[in-house]
mmCIF file with all atom_site columns, C-alpha atoms in Angstrom:
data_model
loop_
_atom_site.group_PDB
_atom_site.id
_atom_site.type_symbol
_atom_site.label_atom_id
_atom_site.label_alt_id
_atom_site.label_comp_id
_atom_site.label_asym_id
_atom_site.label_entity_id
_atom_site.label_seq_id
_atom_site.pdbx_PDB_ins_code
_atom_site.Cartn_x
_atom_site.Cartn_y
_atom_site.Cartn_z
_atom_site.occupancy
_atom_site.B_iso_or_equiv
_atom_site.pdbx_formal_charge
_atom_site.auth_seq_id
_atom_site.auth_comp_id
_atom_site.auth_asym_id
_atom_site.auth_atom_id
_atom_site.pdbx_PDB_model_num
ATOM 1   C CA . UNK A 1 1   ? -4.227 24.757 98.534  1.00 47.00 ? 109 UNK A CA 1
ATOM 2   C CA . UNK A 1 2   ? -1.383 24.777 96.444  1.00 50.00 ? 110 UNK A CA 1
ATOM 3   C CA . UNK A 1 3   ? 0.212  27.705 95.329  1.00 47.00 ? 111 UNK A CA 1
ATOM 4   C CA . UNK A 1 4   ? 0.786  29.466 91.377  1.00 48.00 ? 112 UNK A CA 1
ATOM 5   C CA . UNK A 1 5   ? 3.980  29.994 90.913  1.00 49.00 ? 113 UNK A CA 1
ATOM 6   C CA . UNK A 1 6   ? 4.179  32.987 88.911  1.00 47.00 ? 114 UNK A CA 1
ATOM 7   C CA . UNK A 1 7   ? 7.222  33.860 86.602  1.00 50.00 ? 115 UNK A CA 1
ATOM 8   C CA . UNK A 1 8   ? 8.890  37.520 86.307  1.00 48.00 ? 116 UNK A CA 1
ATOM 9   C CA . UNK A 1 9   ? 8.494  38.311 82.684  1.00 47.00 ? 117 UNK A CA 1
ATOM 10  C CA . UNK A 1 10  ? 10.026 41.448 83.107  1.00 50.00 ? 118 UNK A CA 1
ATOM 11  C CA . UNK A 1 11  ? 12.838 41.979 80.446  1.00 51.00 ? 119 UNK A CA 1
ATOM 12  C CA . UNK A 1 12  ? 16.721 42.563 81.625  1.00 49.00 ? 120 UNK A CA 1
ATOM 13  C CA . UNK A 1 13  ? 17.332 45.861 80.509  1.00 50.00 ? 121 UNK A CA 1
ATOM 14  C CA . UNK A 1 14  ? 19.740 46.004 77.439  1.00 50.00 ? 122 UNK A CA 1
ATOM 15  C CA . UNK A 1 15  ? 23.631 45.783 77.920  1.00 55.00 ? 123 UNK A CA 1
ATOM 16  C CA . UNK A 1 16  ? 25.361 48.487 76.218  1.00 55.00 ? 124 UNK A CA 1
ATOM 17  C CA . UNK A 1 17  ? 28.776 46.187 75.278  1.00 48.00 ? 125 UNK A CA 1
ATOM 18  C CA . UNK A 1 18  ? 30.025 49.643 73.114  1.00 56.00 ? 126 UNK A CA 1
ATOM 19  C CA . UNK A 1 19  ? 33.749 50.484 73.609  1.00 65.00 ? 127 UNK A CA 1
ATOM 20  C CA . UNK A 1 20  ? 33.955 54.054 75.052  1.00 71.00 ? 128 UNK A CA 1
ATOM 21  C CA . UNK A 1 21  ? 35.402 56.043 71.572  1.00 78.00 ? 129 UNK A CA 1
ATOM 22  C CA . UNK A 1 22  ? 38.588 58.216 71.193  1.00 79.00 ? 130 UNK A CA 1
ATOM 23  C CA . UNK A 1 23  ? 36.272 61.424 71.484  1.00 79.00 ? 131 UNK A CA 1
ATOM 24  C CA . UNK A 1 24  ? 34.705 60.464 74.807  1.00 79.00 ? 132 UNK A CA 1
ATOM 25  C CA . UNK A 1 25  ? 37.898 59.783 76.241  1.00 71.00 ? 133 UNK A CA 1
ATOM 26  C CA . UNK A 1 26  ? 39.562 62.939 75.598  1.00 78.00 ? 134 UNK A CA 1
ATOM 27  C CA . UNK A 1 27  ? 36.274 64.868 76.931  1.00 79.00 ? 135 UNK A CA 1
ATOM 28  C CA . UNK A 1 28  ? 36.736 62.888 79.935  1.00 74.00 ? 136 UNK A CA 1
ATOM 29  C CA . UNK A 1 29  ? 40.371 64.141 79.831  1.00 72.00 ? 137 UNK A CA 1
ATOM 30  C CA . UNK A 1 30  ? 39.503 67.844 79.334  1.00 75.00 ? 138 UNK A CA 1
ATOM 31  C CA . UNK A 1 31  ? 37.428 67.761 81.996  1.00 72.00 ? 139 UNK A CA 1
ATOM 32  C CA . UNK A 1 32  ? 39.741 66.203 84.700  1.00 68.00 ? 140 UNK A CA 1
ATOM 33  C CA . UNK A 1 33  ? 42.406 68.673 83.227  1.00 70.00 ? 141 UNK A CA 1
ATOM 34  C CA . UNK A 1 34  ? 40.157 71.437 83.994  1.00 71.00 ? 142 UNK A CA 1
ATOM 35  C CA . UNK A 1 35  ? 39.631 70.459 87.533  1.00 71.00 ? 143 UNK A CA 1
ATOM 36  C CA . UNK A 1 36  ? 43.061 70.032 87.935  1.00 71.00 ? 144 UNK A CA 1
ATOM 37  C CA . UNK A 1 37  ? 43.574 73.933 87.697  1.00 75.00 ? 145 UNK A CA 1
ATOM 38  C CA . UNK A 1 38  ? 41.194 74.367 90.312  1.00 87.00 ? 146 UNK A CA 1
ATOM 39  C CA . UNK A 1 39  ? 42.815 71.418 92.622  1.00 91.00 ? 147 UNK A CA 1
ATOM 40  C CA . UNK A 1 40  ? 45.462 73.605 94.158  1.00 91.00 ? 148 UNK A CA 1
ATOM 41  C CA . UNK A 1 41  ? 43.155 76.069 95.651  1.00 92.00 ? 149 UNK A CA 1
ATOM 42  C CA . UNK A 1 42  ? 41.029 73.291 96.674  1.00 93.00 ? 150 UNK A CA 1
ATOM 43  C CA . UNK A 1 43  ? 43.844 72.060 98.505  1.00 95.00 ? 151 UNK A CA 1
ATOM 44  C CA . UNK A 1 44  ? 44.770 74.866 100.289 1.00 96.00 ? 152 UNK A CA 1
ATOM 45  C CA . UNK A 1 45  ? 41.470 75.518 101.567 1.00 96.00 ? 153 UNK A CA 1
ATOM 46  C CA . UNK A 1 46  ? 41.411 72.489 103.050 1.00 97.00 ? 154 UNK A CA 1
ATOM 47  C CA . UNK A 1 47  ? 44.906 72.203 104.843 1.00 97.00 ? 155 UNK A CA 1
ATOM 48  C CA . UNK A 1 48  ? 43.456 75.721 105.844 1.00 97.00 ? 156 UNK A CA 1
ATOM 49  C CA . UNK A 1 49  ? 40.258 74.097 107.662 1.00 97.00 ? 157 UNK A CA 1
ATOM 50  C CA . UNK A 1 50  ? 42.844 71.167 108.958 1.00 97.00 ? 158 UNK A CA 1
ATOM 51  C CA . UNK A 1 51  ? 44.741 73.472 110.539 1.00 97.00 ? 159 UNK A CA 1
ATOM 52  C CA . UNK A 1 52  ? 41.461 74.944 112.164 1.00 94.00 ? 160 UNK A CA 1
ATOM 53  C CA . UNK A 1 53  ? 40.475 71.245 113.451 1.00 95.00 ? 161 UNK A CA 1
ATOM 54  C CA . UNK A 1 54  ? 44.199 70.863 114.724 1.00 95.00 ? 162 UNK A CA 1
ATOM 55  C CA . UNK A 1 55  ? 43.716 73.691 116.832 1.00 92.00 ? 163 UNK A CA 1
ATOM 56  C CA . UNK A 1 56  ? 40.339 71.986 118.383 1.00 91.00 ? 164 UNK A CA 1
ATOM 57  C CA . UNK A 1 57  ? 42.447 68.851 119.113 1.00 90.00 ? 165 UNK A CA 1
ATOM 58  C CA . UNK A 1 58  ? 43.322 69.975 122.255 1.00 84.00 ? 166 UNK A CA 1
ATOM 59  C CA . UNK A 1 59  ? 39.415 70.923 123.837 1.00 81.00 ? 167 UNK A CA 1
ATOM 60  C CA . UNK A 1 60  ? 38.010 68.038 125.339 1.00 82.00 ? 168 UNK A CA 1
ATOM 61  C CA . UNK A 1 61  ? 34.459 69.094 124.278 1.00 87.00 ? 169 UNK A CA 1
ATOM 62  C CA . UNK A 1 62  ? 35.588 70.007 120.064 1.00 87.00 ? 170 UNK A CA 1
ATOM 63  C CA . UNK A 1 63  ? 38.244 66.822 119.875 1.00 90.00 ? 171 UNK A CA 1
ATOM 64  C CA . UNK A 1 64  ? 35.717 64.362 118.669 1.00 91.00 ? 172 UNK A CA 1
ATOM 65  C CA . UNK A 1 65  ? 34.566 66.895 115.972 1.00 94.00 ? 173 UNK A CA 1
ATOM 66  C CA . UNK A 1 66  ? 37.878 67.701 115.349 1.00 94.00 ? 174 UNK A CA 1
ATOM 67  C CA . UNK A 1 67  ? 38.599 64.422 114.566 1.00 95.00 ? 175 UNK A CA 1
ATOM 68  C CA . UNK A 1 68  ? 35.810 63.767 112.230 1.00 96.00 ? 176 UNK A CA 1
ATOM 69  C CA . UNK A 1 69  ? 36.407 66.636 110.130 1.00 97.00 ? 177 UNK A CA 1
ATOM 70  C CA . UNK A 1 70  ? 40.354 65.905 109.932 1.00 97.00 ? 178 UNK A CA 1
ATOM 71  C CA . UNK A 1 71  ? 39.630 62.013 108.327 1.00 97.00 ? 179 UNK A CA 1
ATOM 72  C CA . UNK A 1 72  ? 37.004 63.449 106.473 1.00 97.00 ? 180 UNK A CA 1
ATOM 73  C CA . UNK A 1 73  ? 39.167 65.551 104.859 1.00 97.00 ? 181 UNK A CA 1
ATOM 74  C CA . UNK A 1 74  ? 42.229 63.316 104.489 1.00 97.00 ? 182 UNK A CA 1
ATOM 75  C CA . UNK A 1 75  ? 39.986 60.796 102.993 1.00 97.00 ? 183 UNK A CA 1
ATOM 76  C CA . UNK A 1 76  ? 38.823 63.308 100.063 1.00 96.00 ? 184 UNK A CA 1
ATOM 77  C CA . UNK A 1 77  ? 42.479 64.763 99.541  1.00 96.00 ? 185 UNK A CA 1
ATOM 78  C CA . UNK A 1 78  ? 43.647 60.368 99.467  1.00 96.00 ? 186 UNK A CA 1
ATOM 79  C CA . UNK A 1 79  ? 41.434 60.425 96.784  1.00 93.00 ? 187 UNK A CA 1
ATOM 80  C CA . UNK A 1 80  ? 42.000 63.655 94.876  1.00 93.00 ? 188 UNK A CA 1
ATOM 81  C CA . UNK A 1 81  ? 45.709 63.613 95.201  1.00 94.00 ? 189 UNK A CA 1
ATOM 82  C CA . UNK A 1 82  ? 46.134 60.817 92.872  1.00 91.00 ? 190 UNK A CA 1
ATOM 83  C CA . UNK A 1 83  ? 43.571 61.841 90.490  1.00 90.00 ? 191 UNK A CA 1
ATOM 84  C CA . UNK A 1 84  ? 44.776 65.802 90.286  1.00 91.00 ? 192 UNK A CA 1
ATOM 85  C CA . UNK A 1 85  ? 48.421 64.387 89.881  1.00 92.00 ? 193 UNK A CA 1
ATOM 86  C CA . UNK A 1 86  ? 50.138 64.899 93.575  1.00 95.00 ? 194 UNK A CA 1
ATOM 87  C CA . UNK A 1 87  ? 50.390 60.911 94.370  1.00 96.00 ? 195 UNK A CA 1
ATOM 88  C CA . UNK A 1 88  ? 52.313 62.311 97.437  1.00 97.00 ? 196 UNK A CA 1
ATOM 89  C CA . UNK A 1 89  ? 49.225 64.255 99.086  1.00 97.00 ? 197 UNK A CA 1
ATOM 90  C CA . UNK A 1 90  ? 47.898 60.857 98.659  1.00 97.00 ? 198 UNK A CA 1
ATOM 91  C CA . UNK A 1 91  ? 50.652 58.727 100.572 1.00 97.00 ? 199 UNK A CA 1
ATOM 92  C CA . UNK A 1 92  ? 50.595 61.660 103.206 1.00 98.00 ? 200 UNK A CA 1
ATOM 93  C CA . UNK A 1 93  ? 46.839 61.640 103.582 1.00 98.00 ? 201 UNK A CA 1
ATOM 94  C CA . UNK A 1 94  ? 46.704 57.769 104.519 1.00 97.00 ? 202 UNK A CA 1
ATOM 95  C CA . UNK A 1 95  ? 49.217 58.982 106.934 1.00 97.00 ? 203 UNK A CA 1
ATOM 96  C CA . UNK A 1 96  ? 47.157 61.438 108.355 1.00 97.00 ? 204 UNK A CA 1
ATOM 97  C CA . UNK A 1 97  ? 44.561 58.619 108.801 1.00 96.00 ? 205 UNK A CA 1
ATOM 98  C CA . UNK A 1 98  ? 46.824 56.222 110.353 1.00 95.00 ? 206 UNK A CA 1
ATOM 99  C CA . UNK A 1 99  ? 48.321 59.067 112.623 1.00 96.00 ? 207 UNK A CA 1
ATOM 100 C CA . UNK A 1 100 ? 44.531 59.500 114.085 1.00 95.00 ? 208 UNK A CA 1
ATOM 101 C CA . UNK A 1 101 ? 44.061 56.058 114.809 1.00 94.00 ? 209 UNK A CA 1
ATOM 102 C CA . UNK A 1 102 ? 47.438 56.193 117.037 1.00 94.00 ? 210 UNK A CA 1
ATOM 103 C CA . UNK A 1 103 ? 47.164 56.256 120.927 1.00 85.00 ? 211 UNK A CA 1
ATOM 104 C CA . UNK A 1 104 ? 48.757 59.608 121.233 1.00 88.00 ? 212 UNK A CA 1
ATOM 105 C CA . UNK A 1 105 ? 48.376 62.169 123.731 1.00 88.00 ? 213 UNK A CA 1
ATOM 106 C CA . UNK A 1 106 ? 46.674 65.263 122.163 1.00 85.00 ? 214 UNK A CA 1
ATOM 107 C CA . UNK A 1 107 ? 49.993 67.186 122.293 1.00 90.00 ? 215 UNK A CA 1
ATOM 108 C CA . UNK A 1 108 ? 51.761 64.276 119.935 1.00 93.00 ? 216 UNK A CA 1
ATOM 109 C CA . UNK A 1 109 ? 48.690 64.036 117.935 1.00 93.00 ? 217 UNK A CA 1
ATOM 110 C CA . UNK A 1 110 ? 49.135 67.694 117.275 1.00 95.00 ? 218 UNK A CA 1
ATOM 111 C CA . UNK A 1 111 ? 52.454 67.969 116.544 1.00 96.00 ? 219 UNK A CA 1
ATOM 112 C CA . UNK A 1 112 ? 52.390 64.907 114.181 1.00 97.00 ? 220 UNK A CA 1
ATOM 113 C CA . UNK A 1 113 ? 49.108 66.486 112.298 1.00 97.00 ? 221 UNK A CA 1
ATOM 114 C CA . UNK A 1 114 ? 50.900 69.616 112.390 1.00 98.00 ? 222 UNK A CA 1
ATOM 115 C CA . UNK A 1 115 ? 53.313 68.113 110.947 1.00 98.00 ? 223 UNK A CA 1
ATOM 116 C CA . UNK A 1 116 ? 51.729 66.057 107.892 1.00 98.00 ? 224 UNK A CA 1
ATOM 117 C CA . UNK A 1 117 ? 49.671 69.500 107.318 1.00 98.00 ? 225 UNK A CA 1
ATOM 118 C CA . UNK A 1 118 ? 53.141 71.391 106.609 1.00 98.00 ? 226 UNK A CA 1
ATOM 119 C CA . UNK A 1 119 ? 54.159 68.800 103.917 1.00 98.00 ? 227 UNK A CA 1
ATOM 120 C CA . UNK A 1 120 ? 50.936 69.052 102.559 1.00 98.00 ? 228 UNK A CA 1
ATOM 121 C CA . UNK A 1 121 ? 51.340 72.890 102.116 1.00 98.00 ? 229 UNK A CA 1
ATOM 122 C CA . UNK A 1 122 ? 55.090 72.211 100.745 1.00 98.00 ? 230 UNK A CA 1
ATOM 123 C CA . UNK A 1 123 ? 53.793 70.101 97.920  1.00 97.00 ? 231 UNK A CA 1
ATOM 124 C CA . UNK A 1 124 ? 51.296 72.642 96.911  1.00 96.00 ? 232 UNK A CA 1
ATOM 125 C CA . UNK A 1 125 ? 53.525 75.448 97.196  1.00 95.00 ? 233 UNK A CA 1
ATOM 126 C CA . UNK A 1 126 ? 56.024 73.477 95.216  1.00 95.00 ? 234 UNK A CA 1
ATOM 127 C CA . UNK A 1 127 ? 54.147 71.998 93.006  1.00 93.00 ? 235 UNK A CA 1
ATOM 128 C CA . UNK A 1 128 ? 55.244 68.622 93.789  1.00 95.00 ? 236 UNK A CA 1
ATOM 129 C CA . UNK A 1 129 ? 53.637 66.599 91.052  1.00 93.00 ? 237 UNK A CA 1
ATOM 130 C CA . UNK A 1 130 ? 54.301 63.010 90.542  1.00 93.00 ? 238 UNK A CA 1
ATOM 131 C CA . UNK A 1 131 ? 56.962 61.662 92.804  1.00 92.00 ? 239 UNK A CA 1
ATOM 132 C CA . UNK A 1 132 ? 57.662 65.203 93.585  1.00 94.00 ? 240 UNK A CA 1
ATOM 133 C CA . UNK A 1 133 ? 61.495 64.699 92.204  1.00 95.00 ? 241 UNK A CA 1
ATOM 134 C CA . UNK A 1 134 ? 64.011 65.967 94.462  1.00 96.00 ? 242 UNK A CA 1
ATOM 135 C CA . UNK A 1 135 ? 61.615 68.708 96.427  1.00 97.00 ? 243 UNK A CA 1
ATOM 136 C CA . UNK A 1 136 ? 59.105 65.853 96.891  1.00 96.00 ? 244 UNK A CA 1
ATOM 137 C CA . UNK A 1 137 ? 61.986 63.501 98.757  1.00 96.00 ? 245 UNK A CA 1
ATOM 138 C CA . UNK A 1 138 ? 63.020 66.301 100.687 1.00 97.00 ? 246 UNK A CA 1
ATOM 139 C CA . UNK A 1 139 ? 59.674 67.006 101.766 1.00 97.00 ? 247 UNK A CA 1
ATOM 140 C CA . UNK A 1 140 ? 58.540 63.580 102.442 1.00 97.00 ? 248 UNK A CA 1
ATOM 141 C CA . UNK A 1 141 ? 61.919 62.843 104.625 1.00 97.00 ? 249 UNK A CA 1
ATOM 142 C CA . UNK A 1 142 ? 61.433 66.191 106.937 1.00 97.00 ? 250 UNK A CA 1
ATOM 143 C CA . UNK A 1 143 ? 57.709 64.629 107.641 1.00 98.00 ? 251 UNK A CA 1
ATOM 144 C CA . UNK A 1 144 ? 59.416 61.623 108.644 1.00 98.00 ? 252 UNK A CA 1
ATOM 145 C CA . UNK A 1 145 ? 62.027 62.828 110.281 1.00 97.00 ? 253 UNK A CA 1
ATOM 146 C CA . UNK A 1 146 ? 59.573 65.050 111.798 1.00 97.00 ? 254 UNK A CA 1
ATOM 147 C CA . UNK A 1 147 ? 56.938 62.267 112.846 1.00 97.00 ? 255 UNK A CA 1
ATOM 148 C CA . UNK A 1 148 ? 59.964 59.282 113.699 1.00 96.00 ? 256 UNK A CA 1
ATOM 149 C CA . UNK A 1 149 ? 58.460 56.584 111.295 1.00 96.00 ? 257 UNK A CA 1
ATOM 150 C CA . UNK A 1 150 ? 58.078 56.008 107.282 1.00 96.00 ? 258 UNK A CA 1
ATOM 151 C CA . UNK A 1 151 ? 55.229 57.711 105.534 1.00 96.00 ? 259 UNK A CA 1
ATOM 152 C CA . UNK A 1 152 ? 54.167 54.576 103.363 1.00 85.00 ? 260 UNK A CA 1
#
């Protein structure tokens, strides 16, 4: 018996090809800008609840946890930084996420989060925007100095 071969008739939906206007655009950038005002506190709760996860590094039965929670995090703030205009909490976040896929001993691990949490906080505090200008070099060359390699 030979089969019908039956043909989906269903129409594509309709491509909207519009150019996003001048007044979208600056809603879009209100918006952001008002999120922006709330990105500091934002921050420091979170290098608040990092420093709480830092602490459970060092329990054999709350490390893994710990762990979780601290990429979690540092994967959010890589993507906020940028967006909310500190580029650096970005470069230092990836850090954070390359520092927890190091073979360190949990005292090392510490220190190093400990470390990349600090600079974090220094930003903030600063208000280390963009490159950070002179603050934000000073502050990203005590993390290194701190952690003995390039924060990249």
């Amino acid at each position: 018996m030979q089969r019908r071969r039956t043909q989906n008739t269903a129409a594509a939906p309709a491509q909207n090809n519009s150019v996003i206007n001048a007044d979208t655009f600056k809603r879009a950038e209100e918006a952001v800008s008002k999120l922006s005002e709330q990105y500091r506190d934002w921050a420091l709760s979170d290098i608040e609840t990092l420093r709480g996860c830092v602490v459970n590094l060092s329990g054999d039965a709350t490390r893994d946890d710990a762990v979780a929670k601290i990429r979690s995090i540092a994967h959010v703030m890589r993507g906020q930084g940028s967006t909310f205009g500190y580029p650096l909490i970005t470069q230092i976040a990836q850090s954070i996420s390359g520092t927890l896929k190091m073979s360190l001993d949990p005292d090392d691990s510490i220190a190093q989060l400990t470390a990349h949490i600090d600079a974090v906080e220094a930003i903030i505090e600063n208000e280390a925007t963009g490159d950070g200008g002179d603050k934000g070099r000073e502050i990203l060359q005590s993390l290194e100095d701190k952690i003995g390699r390039r924060v990249d």
